[in-house]
Amino acid sequence: MEILFLIKYGELALKGKNRPAFEKRLCENIGTQLKGSEYRIIRKFGRLYVETLDKYFDRVSTALKNTFGIVSFSRALQAPKEMGKIEESALILAGELFKGQRGSRFKVAARRADKSFPLNSYEIACRLGDLLLKSIPGLKVDLNNPDWILNIEIRDSVYLYGPEIKSPGGLPLGSSGRSMVLLSGGIDSPVAAYLMGKRGLKIDAVYFHTPPFTSEKALSKVKELAKILSRYLLSISLYTVPFSEAQVRIKERAPAAEMTLLMRAAMMKMAEKLAGRCNCNSLVTGESLGQVASQTAESLRFTGNQPSLPVFRPLIGLDKEEIIEIARRINTFETSIQPFEDCCTLFTPKRPLIRPDLKRMQDSFRSLEIEELLEIAVNSAAVFTF
Ligand code: ATP
Ligand code: MG
């Protein structure tokens, strides 16, 4: 094929005996994104390579940039283990990098994994450095602060490559199991879903929909967010659960100050029921410590106490600004800030509890007698796949 990408993966290397399973998962995830294009994934000696045709260059680059588990990738040239051929490839690659206006200061970084190759790393670097200086006018060697690096690795074959393009790192999607994210239309929960996907969790999502208090547009916004997230999370099943009846019950029976917390607790319960049916091992929320009254340690103790599954809150220690920075990077921000009502803001009490008493909240929750309503709501969930 015409194009070769060399892929580096970081943490995977730490996984010992599980490594083959992780690598296999990574290959499958890359394959899922490249369906319909011609490509070949090659796994050998701790590296992955993707071969493809010129016309798929952008498609493959985009896929690799969004794949969890990959740290970086580079376009590479392959050469046989003969110095003459290696020099030819080095000249082609250096010419491209120089012409691509990356600057004139360069360095050659050589690595000889195959010790039977007659020149050692230092000798290879010197030899190629001299050749480039002689053959391409204007180039300068700068070992400390180069504009670009020409990398060469002697392995099963010889690979030459230029700059490394950053990917998100983390673990291959699915290698940590499945999780159910509570996805609202806000800024935080899509970021939380992304971050846990990056730790290897395949993500399903649940949205609690409260018509007529919230409009169909609020639901469309959540669908749009799920669609954007599916770029990274490969595919998402979004479950929409009707929450209005339960919400009305809470409003009728609970003191205003406890409403938000009881709604959250009810959501956690329903999310857990759904998680059980979807084979999820955990829940994910977009909560961040102290961001609002329902996210103080005491509040989280109560709401997080409802499910027995672990609740992952990857934003717990992040400031809003830090969360927004990630939301912009993953492209969810602009959709999240569209102004549609949120089910909980409509019912938000003027003076919510900040330091709720656990025992009292548990009693309040019991007095809602809401179990059956929650069960019915979960049973009538609709599912959309992105
Ligand atoms: P977000 O930006 O994700 O809406 P937020 O800071 O507005 O977060 P809250 O409204 O307090 O936070 O909600 C806390 C978490 O509860 C959310 O991050 C989300 O995980 C979950 N959540 C809230 N409302 C819903 C909903 N209608 N459907 C599903 N999950 C929800
Ligand atoms: Mg919200």
GROMACS .gro file of N, CA, C and O in nm, residues 6-120:
model
  460
    6LEU      N    1   0.306   0.465   1.170
    6LEU     CA    2   0.365   0.392   1.282
    6LEU      C    3   0.298   0.445   1.409
    6LEU      O    4   0.287   0.566   1.428
    7ILE      N    5   0.252   0.354   1.493
    7ILE     CA    6   0.170   0.394   1.608
    7ILE      C    7   0.241   0.360   1.738
    7ILE      O    8   0.291   0.249   1.755
    8LYS      N    9   0.244   0.459   1.830
    8LYS     CA   10   0.305   0.431   1.961
    8LYS      C   11   0.197   0.431   2.068
    8LYS      O   12   0.110   0.518   2.070
    9TYR      N   13   0.202   0.333   2.154
    9TYR     CA   14   0.105   0.331   2.263
    9TYR      C   15   0.180   0.317   2.393
    9TYR      O   16   0.275   0.242   2.405
   10GLY      N   17   0.133   0.393   2.493
   10GLY     CA   18   0.213   0.407   2.615
   10GLY      C   19   0.178   0.309   2.722
   10GLY      O   20   0.242   0.205   2.737
   11GLU      N   21   0.071   0.339   2.795
   11GLU     CA   22   0.039   0.262   2.915
   11GLU      C   23   0.016   0.115   2.887
   11GLU      O   24   0.032   0.032   2.975
   12LEU      N   25  -0.024   0.088   2.764
   12LEU     CA   26  -0.046  -0.051   2.727
   12LEU      C   27   0.075  -0.136   2.756
   12LEU      O   28   0.065  -0.252   2.794
   13ALA      N   29   0.192  -0.074   2.738
   13ALA     CA   30   0.316  -0.147   2.756
   13ALA      C   31   0.331  -0.195   2.899
   13ALA      O   32   0.408  -0.285   2.928
   14LEU      N   33   0.253  -0.135   2.991
   14LEU     CA   34   0.267  -0.174   3.132
   14LEU      C   35   0.182  -0.294   3.169
   14LEU      O   36   0.184  -0.340   3.280
   15LYS      N   37   0.104  -0.342   3.076
   15LYS     CA   38  -0.001  -0.436   3.114
   15LYS      C   39   0.042  -0.582   3.122
   15LYS      O   40  -0.042  -0.669   3.137
   16GLY      N   41   0.168  -0.610   3.109
   16GLY     CA   42   0.219  -0.745   3.128
   16GLY      C   43   0.146  -0.849   3.046
   16GLY      O   44   0.131  -0.836   2.926
   17LYS      N   45   0.095  -0.950   3.116
   17LYS     CA   46   0.032  -1.063   3.047
   17LYS      C   47  -0.095  -1.023   2.971
   17LYS      O   48  -0.139  -1.090   2.880
   18ASN      N   49  -0.157  -0.912   3.014
   18ASN     CA   50  -0.281  -0.869   2.947
   18ASN      C   51  -0.253  -0.794   2.819
   18ASN      O   52  -0.345  -0.760   2.746
   19ARG      N   53  -0.127  -0.770   2.795
   19ARG     CA   54  -0.093  -0.684   2.682
   19ARG      C   55  -0.154  -0.730   2.549
   19ARG      O   56  -0.211  -0.648   2.477
   20PRO      N   57  -0.146  -0.860   2.515
   20PRO     CA   58  -0.205  -0.900   2.387
   20PRO      C   59  -0.353  -0.866   2.377
   20PRO      O   60  -0.401  -0.824   2.273
   21ALA      N   61  -0.426  -0.882   2.488
   21ALA     CA   62  -0.569  -0.851   2.485
   21ALA      C   63  -0.591  -0.702   2.462
   21ALA      O   64  -0.681  -0.662   2.387
   22PHE      N   65  -0.508  -0.620   2.524
   22PHE     CA   66  -0.520  -0.475   2.505
   22PHE      C   67  -0.488  -0.437   2.361
   22PHE      O   68  -0.557  -0.356   2.299
   23GLU      N   69  -0.382  -0.498   2.309
   23GLU     CA   70  -0.344  -0.467   2.171
   23GLU      C   71  -0.453  -0.508   2.074
   23GLU      O   72  -0.484  -0.437   1.979
   24LYS      N   73  -0.511  -0.624   2.102
   24LYS     CA   74  -0.616  -0.674   2.014
   24LYS      C   75  -0.734  -0.576   2.016
   24LYS      O   76  -0.789  -0.541   1.912
   25ARG      N   77  -0.768  -0.531   2.135
   25ARG     CA   78  -0.879  -0.436   2.148
   25ARG      C   79  -0.848  -0.307   2.073
   25ARG      O   80  -0.932  -0.251   2.004
   26LEU      N   81  -0.725  -0.262   2.085
   26LEU     CA   82  -0.686  -0.139   2.016
   26LEU      C   83  -0.701  -0.154   1.864
   26LEU      O   84  -0.754  -0.067   1.795
   27CYS      N   85  -0.656  -0.269   1.813
   27CYS     CA   86  -0.667  -0.295   1.668
   27CYS      C   87  -0.814  -0.296   1.626
   27CYS      O   88  -0.850  -0.238   1.523
   28GLU      N   89  -0.898  -0.361   1.706
   28GLU     CA   90  -1.041  -0.365   1.672
   28GLU      C   91  -1.100  -0.225   1.669
   28GLU      O   92  -1.177  -0.190   1.581
   29ASN      N   93  -1.061  -0.143   1.768
   29ASN     CA   94  -1.117  -0.008   1.775
   29ASN      C   95  -1.073   0.077   1.656
   29ASN      O   96  -1.150   0.157   1.603
   30ILE      N   97  -0.950   0.058   1.613
   30ILE     CA   98  -0.904   0.132   1.494
   30ILE      C   99  -0.984   0.083   1.374
   30ILE      O  100  -1.036   0.161   1.295
   31GLY      N  101  -0.999  -0.049   1.365
   31GLY     CA  102  -1.072  -0.109   1.253
   31GLY      C  103  -1.216  -0.059   1.244
   31GLY      O  104  -1.265  -0.030   1.136
   32THR      N  105  -1.280  -0.046   1.360
   32THR     CA  106  -1.419   0.001   1.361
   32THR      C  107  -1.430   0.137   1.294
   32THR      O  108  -1.525   0.166   1.221
   33GLN      N  109  -1.331   0.221   1.317
   33GLN     CA  110  -1.337   0.357   1.261
   33GLN      C  111  -1.303   0.361   1.113
   33GLN      O  112  -1.332   0.457   1.045
   34LEU      N  113  -1.235   0.257   1.066
   34LEU     CA  114  -1.189   0.261   0.927
   34LEU      C  115  -1.275   0.176   0.835
   34LEU      O  116  -1.238   0.153   0.719
   35LYS      N  117  -1.388   0.130   0.889
   35LYS     CA  118  -1.477   0.046   0.806
   35LYS      C  119  -1.505   0.113   0.673
   35LYS      O  120  -1.531   0.233   0.668
   36GLY      N  121  -1.496   0.036   0.567
   36GLY     CA  122  -1.528   0.094   0.436
   36GLY      C  123  -1.406   0.150   0.363
   36GLY      O  124  -1.415   0.187   0.247
   37SER      N  125  -1.290   0.160   0.431
   37SER     CA  126  -1.170   0.203   0.358
   37SER      C  127  -1.073   0.084   0.349
   37SER      O  128  -1.085  -0.013   0.423
   38GLU      N  129  -0.978   0.096   0.257
   38GLU     CA  130  -0.881  -0.013   0.245
   38GLU      C  131  -0.765   0.013   0.341
   38GLU      O  132  -0.703   0.120   0.334
   39TYR      N  133  -0.739  -0.083   0.426
   39TYR     CA  134  -0.629  -0.065   0.521
   39TYR      C  135  -0.585  -0.201   0.571
   39TYR      O  136  -0.653  -0.303   0.551
   40ARG      N  137  -0.470  -0.203   0.634
   40ARG     CA  138  -0.421  -0.325   0.696
   40ARG      C  139  -0.355  -0.284   0.827
   40ARG      O  140  -0.276  -0.188   0.828
   41ILE      N  141  -0.391  -0.352   0.935
   41ILE     CA  142  -0.326  -0.322   1.063
   41ILE      C  143  -0.226  -0.433   1.091
   41ILE      O  144  -0.259  -0.551   1.082
   42ILE      N  145  -0.104  -0.393   1.121
   42ILE     CA  146   0.000  -0.493   1.144
   42ILE      C  147   0.050  -0.476   1.287
   42ILE      O  148   0.080  -0.364   1.332
   43ARG      N  149   0.057  -0.588   1.358
   43ARG     CA  150   0.102  -0.583   1.496
   43ARG      C  151   0.230  -0.663   1.504
   43ARG      O  152   0.229  -0.783   1.477
   44LYS      N  153   0.343  -0.598   1.532
   44LYS     CA  154   0.465  -0.678   1.550
   44LYS      C  155   0.565  -0.609   1.641
   44LYS      O  156   0.584  -0.489   1.636
   45PHE      N  157   0.627  -0.688   1.725
   45PHE     CA  158   0.733  -0.643   1.814
   45PHE      C  159   0.698  -0.513   1.889
   45PHE      O  160   0.772  -0.416   1.886
   46GLY      N  161   0.582  -0.514   1.952
   46GLY     CA  162   0.548  -0.400   2.038
   46GLY      C  163   0.513  -0.274   1.963
   46GLY      O  164   0.514  -0.165   2.022
   47ARG      N  165   0.486  -0.284   1.838
   47ARG     CA  166   0.443  -0.166   1.763
   47ARG      C  167   0.324  -0.203   1.677
   47ARG      O  168   0.307  -0.318   1.638
   48LEU      N  169   0.245  -0.102   1.649
   48LEU     CA  170   0.136  -0.122   1.553
   48LEU      C  171   0.164  -0.037   1.432
   48LEU      O  172   0.221   0.073   1.443
   49TYR      N  173   0.124  -0.088   1.317
   49TYR     CA  174   0.138  -0.012   1.193
   49TYR      C  175   0.005  -0.018   1.121
   49TYR      O  176  -0.064  -0.121   1.125
   50VAL      N  177  -0.033   0.090   1.056
   50VAL     CA  178  -0.150   0.087   0.969
   50VAL      C  179  -0.103   0.122   0.829
   50VAL      O  180  -0.037   0.225   0.809
   51GLU      N  181  -0.134   0.034   0.737
   51GLU     CA  182  -0.105   0.063   0.596
   51GLU      C  183  -0.234   0.103   0.528
   51GLU      O  184  -0.339   0.043   0.552
   52THR      N  185  -0.227   0.200   0.439
   52THR     CA  186  -0.347   0.239   0.368
   52THR      C  187  -0.311   0.307   0.235
   52THR      O  188  -0.193   0.316   0.200
   53LEU      N  189  -0.412   0.352   0.165
   53LEU     CA  190  -0.388   0.420   0.038
   53LEU      C  191  -0.388   0.572   0.061
   53LEU      O  192  -0.447   0.620   0.156
   54ASP      N  193  -0.323   0.640  -0.032
   54ASP     CA  194  -0.311   0.785  -0.026
   54ASP      C  195  -0.445   0.854   0.001
   54ASP      O  196  -0.454   0.945   0.083
   55LYS      N  197  -0.548   0.805  -0.068
   55LYS     CA  198  -0.676   0.875  -0.058
   55LYS      C  199  -0.741   0.863   0.080
   55LYS      O  200  -0.835   0.935   0.110
   56TYR      N  201  -0.692   0.771   0.161
   56TYR     CA  202  -0.750   0.757   0.296
   56TYR      C  203  -0.664   0.825   0.403
   56TYR      O  204  -0.688   0.809   0.522
   57PHE      N  205  -0.565   0.899   0.358
   57PHE     CA  206  -0.470   0.960   0.454
   57PHE      C  207  -0.543   1.037   0.565
   57PHE      O  208  -0.521   1.016   0.684
   58ASP      N  209  -0.633   1.129   0.524
   58ASP     CA  210  -0.701   1.213   0.623
   58ASP      C  211  -0.790   1.131   0.714
   58ASP      O  212  -0.795   1.153   0.835
   59ARG      N  213  -0.858   1.037   0.655
   59ARG     CA  214  -0.951   0.956   0.733
   59ARG      C  215  -0.875   0.876   0.840
   59ARG      O  216  -0.916   0.872   0.956
   60VAL      N  217  -0.764   0.815   0.799
   60VAL     CA  218  -0.688   0.736   0.895
   60VAL      C  219  -0.626   0.827   1.001
   60VAL      O  220  -0.630   0.797   1.121
   61SER      N  221  -0.571   0.942   0.959
   61SER     CA  222  -0.511   1.034   1.058
   61SER      C  223  -0.614   1.076   1.162
   61SER      O  224  -0.586   1.077   1.282
   62THR      N  225  -0.733   1.111   1.116
   62THR     CA  226  -0.836   1.156   1.210
   62THR      C  227  -0.871   1.044   1.307
   62THR      O  228  -0.884   1.066   1.428
   63ALA      N  229  -0.885   0.924   1.253
   63ALA     CA  230  -0.920   0.810   1.341
   63ALA      C  231  -0.811   0.791   1.447
   63ALA      O  232  -0.840   0.776   1.565
   64LEU      N  233  -0.685   0.793   1.405
   64LEU     CA  234  -0.575   0.768   1.500
   64LEU      C  235  -0.567   0.879   1.605
   64LEU      O  236  -0.535   0.854   1.721
   65LYS      N  237  -0.599   1.002   1.563
   65LYS     CA  238  -0.595   1.116   1.656
   65LYS      C  239  -0.700   1.102   1.765
   65LYS      O  240  -0.687   1.161   1.872
   66ASN      N  241  -0.808   1.028   1.737
   66ASN     CA  242  -0.918   1.017   1.834
   66ASN      C  243  -0.921   0.884   1.907
   66ASN      O  244  -1.016   0.857   1.979
   67THR      N  245  -0.822   0.800   1.884
   67THR     CA  246  -0.830   0.665   1.941
   67THR      C  247  -0.763   0.657   2.079
   67THR      O  248  -0.643   0.682   2.092
   68PHE      N  249  -0.842   0.621   2.179
   68PHE     CA  250  -0.786   0.604   2.313
   68PHE      C  251  -0.689   0.486   2.313
   68PHE      O  252  -0.717   0.383   2.252
   69GLY      N  253  -0.580   0.502   2.386
   69GLY     CA  254  -0.479   0.396   2.390
   69GLY      C  255  -0.359   0.431   2.306
   69GLY      O  256  -0.249   0.381   2.330
   70ILE      N  257  -0.378   0.518   2.206
   70ILE     CA  258  -0.264   0.560   2.123
   70ILE      C  259  -0.205   0.688   2.182
   70ILE      O  260  -0.278   0.780   2.217
   71VAL      N  261  -0.073   0.689   2.197
   71VAL     CA  262  -0.007   0.809   2.250
   71VAL      C  263   0.030   0.904   2.136
   71VAL      O  264   0.010   1.024   2.144
   72SER      N  265   0.085   0.847   2.029
   72SER     CA  266   0.120   0.930   1.913
   72SER      C  267   0.134   0.841   1.791
   72SER      O  268   0.143   0.718   1.803
   73PHE      N  269   0.133   0.905   1.676
   73PHE     CA  270   0.156   0.828   1.554
   73PHE      C  271   0.230   0.916   1.454
   73PHE      O  272   0.232   1.039   1.467
   74SER      N  273   0.293   0.853   1.358
   74SER     CA  274   0.368   0.927   1.257
   74SER      C  275   0.353   0.857   1.123
   74SER      O  276   0.338   0.735   1.118
   75ARG      N  277   0.360   0.935   1.020
   75ARG     CA  278   0.370   0.875   0.888
   75ARG      C  279   0.513   0.823   0.877
   75ARG      O  280   0.608   0.890   0.916
   76ALA      N  281   0.529   0.703   0.824
   76ALA     CA  282   0.663   0.643   0.821
   76ALA      C  283   0.698   0.591   0.682
   76ALA      O  284   0.610   0.563   0.600
   77LEU      N  285   0.828   0.582   0.657
   77LEU     CA  286   0.876   0.513   0.536
   77LEU      C  287   0.944   0.386   0.582
   77LEU      O  288   1.011   0.385   0.686
   78GLN      N  289   0.930   0.283   0.503
   78GLN     CA  290   0.993   0.157   0.541
   78GLN      C  291   1.104   0.129   0.441
   78GLN      O  292   1.090   0.155   0.321
   79ALA      N  293   1.217   0.076   0.491
   79ALA     CA  294   1.328   0.043   0.400
   79ALA      C  295   1.387  -0.090   0.443
   79ALA      O  296   1.375  -0.130   0.559
   80PRO      N  297   1.452  -0.161   0.348
   80PRO     CA  298   1.522  -0.283   0.388
   80PRO      C  299   1.649  -0.248   0.468
   80PRO      O  300   1.690  -0.132   0.469
   81LYS      N  301   1.706  -0.349   0.530
   81LYS     CA  302   1.822  -0.320   0.617
   81LYS      C  303   1.951  -0.306   0.536
   81LYS      O  304   2.046  -0.381   0.558
   82GLU      N  305   1.950  -0.215   0.444
   82GLU     CA  306   2.072  -0.188   0.366
   82GLU      C  307   2.095  -0.038   0.371
   82GLU      O  308   2.003   0.039   0.344
   83MET      N  309   2.218  -0.001   0.401
   83MET     CA  310   2.247   0.140   0.421
   83MET      C  311   2.209   0.225   0.299
   83MET      O  312   2.155   0.336   0.314
   84GLY      N  313   2.233   0.172   0.179
   84GLY     CA  314   2.202   0.248   0.057
   84GLY      C  315   2.054   0.284   0.050
   84GLY      O  316   2.015   0.399   0.027
   85LYS      N  317   1.970   0.183   0.074
   85LYS     CA  318   1.824   0.204   0.069
   85LYS      C  319   1.779   0.296   0.183
   85LYS      O  320   1.690   0.379   0.166
   86ILE      N  321   1.840   0.279   0.297
   86ILE     CA  322   1.803   0.363   0.411
   86ILE      C  323   1.834   0.509   0.378
   86ILE      O  324   1.754   0.599   0.404
   87GLU      N  325   1.949   0.531   0.315
   87GLU     CA  326   1.988   0.668   0.280
   87GLU      C  327   1.890   0.730   0.181
   87GLU      O  328   1.851   0.845   0.193
   88GLU      N  329   1.848   0.647   0.084
   88GLU     CA  330   1.749   0.696  -0.014
   88GLU      C  331   1.622   0.746   0.057
   88GLU      O  332   1.572   0.855   0.031
   89SER      N  333   1.571   0.661   0.147
   89SER     CA  334   1.448   0.698   0.219
   89SER      C  335   1.470   0.821   0.306
   89SER      O  336   1.383   0.907   0.316
   90ALA      N  337   1.587   0.827   0.371
   90ALA     CA  338   1.614   0.942   0.458
   90ALA      C  339   1.612   1.072   0.377
   90ALA      O  340   1.560   1.174   0.424
   91LEU      N  341   1.666   1.067   0.257
   91LEU     CA  342   1.667   1.188   0.173
   91LEU      C  343   1.526   1.230   0.133
   91LEU      O  344   1.492   1.348   0.136
   92ILE      N  345   1.443   1.131   0.099
   92ILE     CA  346   1.304   1.163   0.062
   92ILE      C  347   1.232   1.229   0.180
   92ILE      O  348   1.172   1.335   0.169
   93LEU      N  349   1.244   1.164   0.296
   93LEU     CA  350   1.172   1.214   0.414
   93LEU      C  351   1.222   1.352   0.455
   93LEU      O  352   1.144   1.445   0.481
   94ALA      N  353   1.355   1.369   0.460
   94ALA     CA  354   1.412   1.499   0.500
   94ALA      C  355   1.369   1.607   0.402
   94ALA      O  356   1.337   1.720   0.442
   95GLY      N  357   1.366   1.573   0.273
   95GLY     CA  358   1.323   1.669   0.171
   95GLY      C  359   1.182   1.716   0.199
   95GLY      O  360   1.152   1.835   0.198
   96GLU      N  361   1.094   1.621   0.234
   96GLU     CA  362   0.954   1.657   0.263
   96GLU      C  363   0.943   1.746   0.387
   96GLU      O  364   0.871   1.844   0.389
   97LEU      N  365   1.020   1.711   0.489
   97LEU     CA  366   1.011   1.787   0.614
   97LEU      C  367   1.064   1.929   0.595
   97LEU      O  368   1.008   2.026   0.645
   98PHE      N  369   1.171   1.941   0.518
   98PHE     CA  370   1.233   2.072   0.493
   98PHE      C  371   1.139   2.157   0.407
   98PHE      O  372   1.112   2.274   0.435
   99LYS      N  373   1.087   2.091   0.301
   99LYS     CA  374   0.995   2.162   0.211
   99LYS      C  375   0.865   2.202   0.284
   99LYS      O  376   0.807   2.304   0.257
  100GLY      N  377   0.825   2.117   0.377
  100GLY     CA  378   0.704   2.145   0.455
  100GLY      C  379   0.724   2.261   0.552
  100GLY      O  380   0.644   2.281   0.642
  101GLN      N  381   0.832   2.335   0.535
  101GLN     CA  382   0.862   2.456   0.613
  101GLN      C  383   0.861   2.430   0.762
  101GLN      O  384   0.814   2.511   0.840
  102ARG      N  385   0.916   2.319   0.797
  102ARG     CA  386   0.930   2.294   0.939
  102ARG      C  387   1.056   2.361   0.994
  102ARG      O  388   1.083   2.356   1.112
  103GLY      N  389   1.136   2.418   0.906
  103GLY     CA  390   1.259   2.486   0.948
  103GLY      C  391   1.380   2.411   0.898
  103GLY      O  392   1.369   2.304   0.837
  104SER      N  393   1.497   2.469   0.924
  104SER     CA  394   1.619   2.411   0.866
  104SER      C  395   1.704   2.337   0.969
  104SER      O  396   1.797   2.266   0.934
  105ARG      N  397   1.673   2.356   1.099
  105ARG     CA  398   1.757   2.291   1.201
  105ARG      C  399   1.703   2.151   1.230
  105ARG      O  400   1.586   2.137   1.266
  106PHE      N  401   1.788   2.054   1.215
  106PHE     CA  402   1.737   1.917   1.232
  106PHE      C  403   1.830   1.831   1.316
  106PHE      O  404   1.943   1.870   1.348
  107LYS      N  405   1.777   1.717   1.349
  107LYS     CA  406   1.857   1.618   1.423
  107LYS      C  407   1.814   1.481   1.375
  107LYS      O  408   1.697   1.462   1.339
  108VAL      N  409   1.906   1.387   1.373
  108VAL     CA  410   1.869   1.249   1.342
  108VAL      C  411   1.869   1.171   1.473
  108VAL      O  412   1.965   1.178   1.549
  109ALA      N  413   1.759   1.104   1.504
  109ALA     CA  414   1.753   1.020   1.624
  109ALA      C  415   1.744   0.875   1.579
  109ALA      O  416   1.646   0.836   1.516
  110ALA      N  417   1.848   0.797   1.609
  110ALA     CA  418   1.851   0.658   1.561
  110ALA      C  419   1.834   0.562   1.677
  110ALA      O  420   1.879   0.588   1.788
  111ARG      N  421   1.765   0.453   1.652
  111ARG     CA  422   1.751   0.348   1.753
  111ARG      C  423   1.771   0.214   1.687
  111ARG      O  424   1.703   0.180   1.590
  112ARG      N  425   1.866   0.138   1.741
  112ARG     CA  426   1.892   0.009   1.680
  112ARG      C  427   1.840  -0.099   1.774
  112ARG      O  428   1.908  -0.135   1.871
  113ALA      N  429   1.719  -0.148   1.746
  113ALA     CA  430   1.664  -0.255   1.830
  113ALA      C  431   1.725  -0.389   1.784
  113ALA      O  432   1.747  -0.480   1.865
  114ASP      N  433   1.756  -0.400   1.656
  114ASP     CA  434   1.819  -0.522   1.604
  114ASP      C  435   1.971  -0.505   1.611
  114ASP      O  436   2.034  -0.439   1.529
  115LYS      N  437   2.030  -0.568   1.714
  115LYS     CA  438   2.173  -0.545   1.740
  115LYS      C  439   2.263  -0.610   1.635
  115LYS      O  440   2.385  -0.590   1.636
  116SER      N  441   2.204  -0.691   1.547
  116SER     CA  442   2.290  -0.752   1.445
  116SER      C  443   2.317  -0.655   1.329
  116SER      O  444   2.400  -0.681   1.243
  117PHE      N  445   2.250  -0.542   1.331
  117PHE     CA  446   2.276  -0.442   1.226
  117PHE      C  447   2.418  -0.387   1.245
  117PHE      O  448   2.455  -0.351   1.358
  118PRO      N  449   2.499  -0.380   1.137
  118PRO     CA  450   2.642  -0.352   1.155
  118PRO      C  451   2.676  -0.214   1.216
  118PRO      O  452   2.777  -0.203   1.284
  119LEU      N  453   2.594  -0.112   1.195
  119LEU     CA  454   2.627   0.019   1.254
  119LEU      C  455   2.547   0.036   1.383
  119LEU      O  456   2.431  -0.005   1.389
  120ASN      N  457   2.607   0.099   1.484
  120ASN     CA  458   2.529   0.124   1.605
  120ASN      C  459   2.450   0.254   1.589
  120ASN      O  460   2.465   0.326   1.489
   0.00000   0.00000   0.00000
